[in-house]
Coordinates of C-alpha atoms and ligand atoms in Angstrom, one line a residue:
M171 CA 0.0 0.0 0.0
E172 CA 1.6 3.3 -1.1
K173 CA 1.3 6.3 1.3
I174 CA 1.9 9.5 -0.7
L175 CA 3.0 12.9 0.5
V176 CA 2.4 16.0 -1.7
I177 CA 4.3 19.1 -0.7
G178 CA 2.9 22.2 -2.3
A179 CA -0.6 20.7 -2.7
A180 CA -2.3 24.1 -2.8
G181 CA -0.4 25.3 -5.9
Q182 CA -1.2 25.4 -9.6
I183 CA 0.0 21.8 -10.2
G184 CA -0.5 20.4 -6.7
S185 CA -4.2 21.3 -6.5
E186 CA -4.9 19.1 -9.5
L187 CA -2.3 16.4 -9.1
T188 CA -3.4 15.7 -5.5
M189 CA -6.9 14.9 -6.6
E190 CA -5.7 12.7 -9.5
I191 CA -3.5 10.6 -7.3
R192 CA -6.2 10.4 -4.6
N193 CA -8.4 8.8 -7.3
T194 CA -5.8 6.2 -8.0
Y195 CA -4.3 5.4 -4.6
G196 CA -7.3 6.2 -2.4
N197 CA -8.2 9.5 -0.7
S198 CA -6.8 8.5 2.8
N199 CA -3.5 7.4 1.3
V200 CA -2.6 10.8 -0.2
Y201 CA -1.5 13.4 2.4
A202 CA -1.7 17.0 1.0
T203 CA 0.5 19.6 2.7
D204 CA 1.3 23.2 2.0
I205 CA 1.9 26.5 3.9
N206 CA -1.4 27.8 2.3
T207 CA -4.9 26.3 2.4
P208 CA -5.7 24.3 -0.7
P209 CA -9.0 24.3 -2.6
Q210 CA -12.1 22.8 -0.8
D211 CA -12.1 19.5 -2.7
I212 CA -8.7 18.7 -1.3
L213 CA -9.8 19.6 2.2
D214 CA -13.0 17.5 1.8
S215 CA -11.6 14.4 0.2
G216 CA -8.6 13.5 2.3
P217 CA -5.9 14.5 4.8
F218 CA -4.4 18.0 4.7
Q219 CA -1.9 19.6 7.0
I220 CA -0.1 22.9 7.1
L221 CA 3.5 21.9 6.7
D222 CA 6.5 24.1 5.8
V223 CA 9.1 22.3 3.6
K224 CA 11.7 24.5 5.3
D225 CA 10.9 22.7 8.6
E226 CA 13.1 19.7 7.8
K227 CA 12.5 18.1 11.2
G228 CA 8.7 18.5 10.8
V229 CA 8.7 17.0 7.3
A230 CA 10.9 14.1 8.5
E231 CA 8.6 13.4 11.4
F232 CA 5.6 13.6 9.2
I233 CA 7.1 11.1 6.7
Q234 CA 8.0 8.7 9.5
K235 CA 4.7 9.1 11.4
H236 CA 2.5 8.4 8.3
K237 CA 4.9 5.7 6.9
I238 CA 5.1 7.7 3.6
T239 CA 6.5 5.7 0.6
Q240 CA 6.3 8.3 -2.2
V241 CA 6.9 12.1 -2.1
Y242 CA 5.9 14.7 -4.7
Q243 CA 7.9 17.8 -3.8
L244 CA 6.2 20.7 -5.7
A245 CA 7.1 23.8 -3.5
A246 CA 9.4 26.1 -5.4
I247 CA 10.0 29.8 -6.2
L248 CA 9.2 30.2 -9.9
S249 CA 11.1 32.1 -12.5
G250 CA 9.7 35.6 -12.3
N251 CA 9.6 35.7 -8.5
A252 CA 13.0 34.1 -8.2
E253 CA 14.7 36.9 -10.2
K254 CA 13.5 39.4 -7.4
I255 CA 15.2 37.4 -4.6
P256 CA 18.0 35.4 -6.3
V257 CA 19.9 34.1 -3.3
K258 CA 16.8 33.2 -1.3
A259 CA 15.3 31.5 -4.3
W260 CA 18.4 29.4 -4.9
D261 CA 18.5 28.5 -1.2
F262 CA 14.8 27.5 -1.1
N263 CA 14.8 25.6 -4.4
M264 CA 17.9 23.7 -3.5
K265 CA 17.4 22.9 0.2
S266 CA 13.8 21.7 -0.4
L267 CA 15.1 19.0 -2.7
L268 CA 18.5 18.1 -1.2
F269 CA 17.2 17.5 2.3
L270 CA 14.5 15.2 0.9
L271 CA 17.1 13.2 -1.1
E272 CA 19.3 12.9 2.0
L273 CA 16.3 11.8 4.1
A274 CA 15.5 9.2 1.4
K275 CA 18.8 7.5 2.3
E276 CA 17.5 6.9 5.9
V277 CA 13.8 6.3 5.5
K278 CA 12.7 4.0 2.7
L279 CA 11.0 6.1 0.0
N280 CA 9.9 4.1 -3.1
K281 CA 9.8 7.1 -5.4
I282 CA 10.4 10.9 -5.3
F283 CA 8.8 13.2 -7.9
W284 CA 10.4 16.6 -8.3
P285 CA 9.6 18.9 -11.3
S286 CA 12.2 20.6 -13.4
S287 CA 11.5 23.1 -16.2
I288 CA 12.3 24.2 -19.7
A289 CA 14.3 26.9 -17.7
V290 CA 17.2 24.5 -17.5
F291 CA 18.0 25.6 -21.1
G292 CA 19.6 28.9 -21.8
P293 CA 20.6 31.2 -24.7
T294 CA 23.3 28.8 -25.9
S295 CA 20.9 25.9 -26.2
P296 CA 19.3 25.2 -29.6
R297 CA 16.1 27.3 -29.5
E298 CA 13.9 25.1 -31.8
D299 CA 13.2 21.4 -31.1
T300 CA 15.6 21.7 -28.1
P301 CA 16.8 18.1 -27.6
Q302 CA 16.9 16.1 -24.3
Y303 CA 20.7 16.4 -24.3
C304 CA 22.4 19.6 -25.4
T305 CA 24.2 22.6 -23.9
T306 CA 22.4 23.8 -20.8
E307 CA 23.7 27.2 -19.6
P308 CA 20.7 28.8 -17.9
N309 CA 21.0 32.5 -17.1
T310 CA 18.2 32.8 -14.6
V311 CA 18.4 31.8 -10.9
Y312 CA 15.4 29.6 -11.4
G313 CA 17.0 27.7 -14.3
I314 CA 20.3 27.4 -12.4
S315 CA 18.5 25.9 -9.4
K316 CA 16.5 23.5 -11.7
L317 CA 19.6 22.3 -13.5
A318 CA 21.4 21.8 -10.2
G319 CA 18.4 19.9 -8.9
E320 CA 18.4 17.6 -11.9
R321 CA 22.1 16.8 -11.4
W322 CA 21.4 16.0 -7.7
A323 CA 18.4 13.8 -8.5
E324 CA 20.4 11.8 -11.0
Y325 CA 23.4 11.6 -8.5
Y326 CA 21.2 10.2 -5.7
Y327 CA 19.7 7.7 -8.2
N328 CA 23.1 6.5 -9.4
R329 CA 24.9 6.6 -6.0
Y330 CA 22.2 5.6 -3.6
G331 CA 19.5 3.9 -5.8
I332 CA 16.9 6.4 -4.8
D333 CA 14.1 6.3 -7.5
T334 CA 13.9 9.9 -8.5
R335 CA 11.6 10.9 -11.4
S336 CA 11.2 14.3 -13.0
L337 CA 9.7 16.2 -15.9
R338 CA 10.9 19.5 -17.5
Y339 CA 7.4 21.0 -17.6
P340 CA 6.8 23.7 -20.2
G341 CA 4.5 26.6 -19.2
L342 CA 1.4 25.1 -17.7
I343 CA -2.1 26.4 -18.4
S344 CA -5.0 25.7 -16.0
Y345 CA -8.2 27.2 -14.5
K346 CA -8.4 25.6 -11.0
T347 CA -5.6 27.5 -9.3
E348 CA -3.9 30.6 -10.6
A349 CA -0.2 30.5 -11.7
G350 CA 2.5 31.1 -9.1
G351 CA 4.9 33.8 -10.3
G352 CA 6.4 32.4 -13.5
T353 CA 7.3 33.8 -16.9
T354 CA 4.5 31.8 -18.7
D355 CA 1.8 33.1 -16.3
Y356 CA 0.5 35.4 -19.1
A357 CA -0.9 32.3 -20.8
V358 CA -3.3 31.8 -17.8
E359 CA -4.0 35.5 -17.1
I360 CA -5.0 36.1 -20.7
Y361 CA -8.1 34.0 -20.3
Y362 CA -9.2 35.7 -17.1
E363 CA -8.8 39.2 -18.6
A364 CA -10.4 38.1 -21.9
I365 CA -13.6 37.2 -20.0
K366 CA -13.4 40.1 -17.5
Q367 CA -12.8 43.0 -19.8
A368 CA -12.1 41.6 -23.4
K369 CA -8.6 43.0 -23.3
Y370 CA -5.2 42.0 -22.0
E371 CA -1.8 43.8 -21.7
C372 CA 0.8 41.1 -22.2
F373 CA 4.2 41.3 -20.4
L374 CA 5.8 39.4 -23.2
S375 CA 6.1 40.6 -26.8
A376 CA 3.7 39.4 -29.6
E377 CA 6.1 37.0 -31.3
T378 CA 7.6 35.3 -28.2
S379 CA 7.1 31.6 -28.7
L380 CA 7.3 29.3 -25.8
P381 CA 6.3 25.7 -25.2
M382 CA 3.0 25.4 -23.3
M383 CA 0.9 22.5 -22.0
F384 CA -2.7 22.2 -20.7
M385 CA -2.8 21.0 -17.1
Q386 CA -4.7 17.8 -17.8
D387 CA -1.9 16.7 -20.1
A388 CA 0.7 17.6 -17.6
I389 CA -1.0 15.6 -14.8
K390 CA -1.4 12.6 -17.1
A391 CA 2.3 12.8 -18.1
T392 CA 3.3 13.0 -14.4
V393 CA 1.2 10.0 -13.4
D394 CA 2.4 8.0 -16.5
L395 CA 6.0 8.7 -15.6
M396 CA 5.4 7.7 -11.9
E397 CA 3.7 4.5 -13.0
A398 CA 6.3 3.5 -15.6
P399 CA 8.5 0.5 -14.7
S400 CA 11.8 1.7 -13.3
S401 CA 13.7 -0.4 -15.9
S402 CA 12.1 1.6 -18.8
L403 CA 13.4 5.0 -17.6
S404 CA 16.7 6.0 -19.2
V405 CA 16.6 9.6 -17.8
R406 CA 17.0 10.2 -14.1
S407 CA 17.8 14.0 -14.4
S408 CA 14.5 15.1 -16.0
Y409 CA 12.5 14.3 -19.2
N410 CA 11.8 16.9 -21.8
V411 CA 8.0 17.3 -22.4
A412 CA 6.9 19.6 -25.3
G413 CA 3.2 20.3 -25.3
F414 CA 2.7 22.8 -28.1
S415 CA 4.6 26.0 -29.0
I416 CA 2.7 29.2 -29.1
N417 CA 3.1 33.0 -28.9
P418 CA 0.9 35.7 -27.4
S419 CA -0.5 36.8 -30.8
Q420 CA -1.6 33.2 -31.6
F421 CA -3.3 33.0 -28.2
A422 CA -5.1 36.3 -28.9
A423 CA -6.2 35.1 -32.4
E424 CA -7.6 31.9 -30.9
I425 CA -9.5 33.8 -28.1
K426 CA -10.9 36.2 -30.8
N427 CA -12.6 33.2 -32.4
H428 CA -14.7 33.1 -29.2
I429 CA -14.7 36.7 -28.1
P430 CA -14.5 38.7 -31.3
D431 CA -13.9 42.1 -29.6
F432 CA -10.9 40.8 -27.6
E433 CA -7.9 43.1 -27.9
I434 CA -4.3 42.4 -26.8
S435 CA -1.6 45.0 -26.3
F436 CA 2.1 44.4 -25.4
K437 CA 4.3 45.9 -22.7
P438 CA 7.2 43.6 -22.2
D439 CA 8.8 43.7 -18.7
F440 CA 11.8 41.9 -17.0
R441 CA 10.2 38.5 -17.9
Q442 CA 10.9 39.2 -21.6
K443 CA 14.6 38.6 -21.0
I444 CA 13.8 35.3 -19.3
A445 CA 11.5 34.1 -22.1
D446 CA 14.1 35.1 -24.7
S447 CA 16.6 32.7 -23.1
W448 CA 14.2 29.7 -23.1
P449 CA 13.4 27.3 -25.9
A450 CA 10.6 28.1 -28.4
S451 CA 9.9 24.4 -28.9
I452 CA 11.0 21.1 -27.4
D453 CA 12.0 17.7 -28.7
D454 CA 10.3 15.1 -26.3
S455 CA 11.1 12.0 -28.3
V456 CA 13.0 10.4 -25.4
A457 CA 9.9 10.5 -23.2
R458 CA 7.7 9.3 -26.0
R459 CA 10.1 6.3 -26.5
D460 CA 10.6 5.4 -22.8
W461 CA 7.1 5.7 -21.3
N462 CA 4.8 6.7 -24.2
L463 CA 4.3 10.4 -23.5
N464 CA 1.3 11.7 -25.4
Y465 CA -1.1 14.6 -25.3
K466 CA -4.7 15.3 -25.8
Y467 CA -5.0 19.1 -26.0
D468 CA -3.9 21.7 -28.5
L469 CA -4.5 25.4 -28.5
P470 CA -8.1 25.3 -29.8
T471 CA -9.3 22.4 -27.6
M472 CA -7.6 23.9 -24.6
T473 CA -9.0 27.4 -25.2
E474 CA -12.5 26.0 -25.4
V475 CA -12.1 24.4 -21.9
M476 CA -10.3 27.4 -20.4
L477 CA -12.9 30.0 -21.5
R478 CA -15.8 27.8 -20.3
E479 CA -14.2 26.9 -16.9
V480 CA -12.7 30.4 -16.2
G481 CA -16.1 31.9 -17.2
K482 CA -17.9 29.6 -14.7
K483 CA -15.4 30.4 -12.0
L484 CA -15.7 34.2 -12.5
A485 CA -19.5 34.0 -12.6
N486 CA -19.5 32.3 -9.2
S487 CA -16.9 34.5 -7.5
Ligands
NAD792 P1 2.9 27.2 -7.3 O1 3.7 28.4 -6.9 O2 1.5 27.4 -7.9 O3 2.7 26.2 -6.1 C1 3.7 26.0 -5.2 C2 3.0 25.7 -3.9 O4 4.1 25.5 -2.9 C3 2.1 26.8 -3.4 O5 0.8 26.3 -3.0 C4 2.8 27.3 -2.2 O6 1.9 27.7 -1.1 C5 3.6 26.1 -1.7 N1 4.7 26.5 -0.9 C6 5.5 27.6 -1.0 N2 6.4 27.7 0.0 C7 6.2 26.5 0.7 C8 6.9 26.0 1.9 N3 7.8 26.7 2.5 N4 6.4 24.8 2.4 C9 5.4 24.1 1.8 N5 4.8 24.6 0.7 C10 5.2 25.8 0.2 O7 3.8 26.4 -8.3 P2 3.4 25.3 -9.4 O8 3.2 26.1 -10.7 O9 2.4 24.4 -8.9 O10 4.8 24.6 -9.6 C11 5.1 23.4 -8.8 C12 6.4 22.9 -9.3 O11 6.4 22.7 -10.7 C13 7.6 23.9 -9.0 O12 8.8 23.1 -8.7 C14 7.8 24.6 -10.3 O13 9.1 25.0 -10.5 C15 7.5 23.4 -11.3 N6 7.1 23.9 -12.6 C16 5.9 24.6 -12.8 C17 5.6 25.1 -14.1 C18 4.3 25.8 -14.3 O14 4.1 26.3 -15.4 N7 3.4 25.9 -13.4 C19 6.4 24.8 -15.1 C20 7.6 24.2 -14.9 C21 8.0 23.7 -13.7
LIG793 N1 6.1 28.2 -15.8 C1 7.3 28.2 -15.2 C2 7.8 29.6 -15.1 O1 7.5 30.4 -15.9 C3 8.3 27.4 -16.1 O2 9.1 26.7 -15.2 O3 8.5 29.8 -14.1

């Protein structure tokens, strides 16, 4: 019987991933934790506790007390926020992973999931169809911390046999919980503003292409990776996942198909430089080969769901 701990369960990914793994492993076997209160369905369906990942003793006691066998460590400081507090972001993003890897040497954890990002790539990486293996010289503190985290995850797998698994998520788009301070947040905000006021001022330029993915596909990819037999996984740093590549103008054109008077304007800020250093598109062939990564959503199908669900949410708020 797996007992699963989700750290960061109230966030954009955690609020959806927690519910998905509760469906699979049973509500009472999935312990949601965060420093913030999660959505009501998480509170209603299973255990939740306020727990700070910086409280290493508290997390270790929690893992031992509940006989946890798998951990999803989702708490992090994302790219935009990290640039405002570089040293703190490095410290947080690194310690919250390293301490867990160290702990896994003492208490038996069957698997650890820790997400990486397209931010591990930098200006010297190929920008189109960025391969699984290529030059990785990130120039953001977030990217540096993700790249170092990947190296540590692989190191603990090779040296201590700890079953670490990871995805390099692209920008994730979802309606349940708002995005948490990243460079791709515009792709969520645009739907809210389209419905609220039929206009959006984008903090990236019109032609800035980035890889994006609908949350349903990201959750499925995460579960598929975690369910894959260990022997089929050739990557213990982090797998490329592509989604689809899209720029703000293309988002706006698709939204206009539903809201014809929608208007977008552009006022790039400090996040433009971050986006310019990231890939425009990703080669995810290694994940497709190893564990059959696949997707259901593209821009039109995702936009339909986003406008419908964000519309319902705003109407009820
Ligand atoms: P988020 O900011 O929405 O959620 C993070 C959660 O962690 C929040 O609920 C926050 O309250 C919680 N948290 C913060 N400090 C904490 C602490 N000290 N102790 C416990 N919990 C704490 O982030 P997200 O978008 O859900 O991202 C989750 C992970 O996925 C991160 O590692 C992020 O880097 C990675 N990722 C996200 C995206 C994306 O587009 N969302 C893309 C690539 C990688
Ligand atoms: N969406 C994330 C960010 O912009 C990518 O890791 O920070």
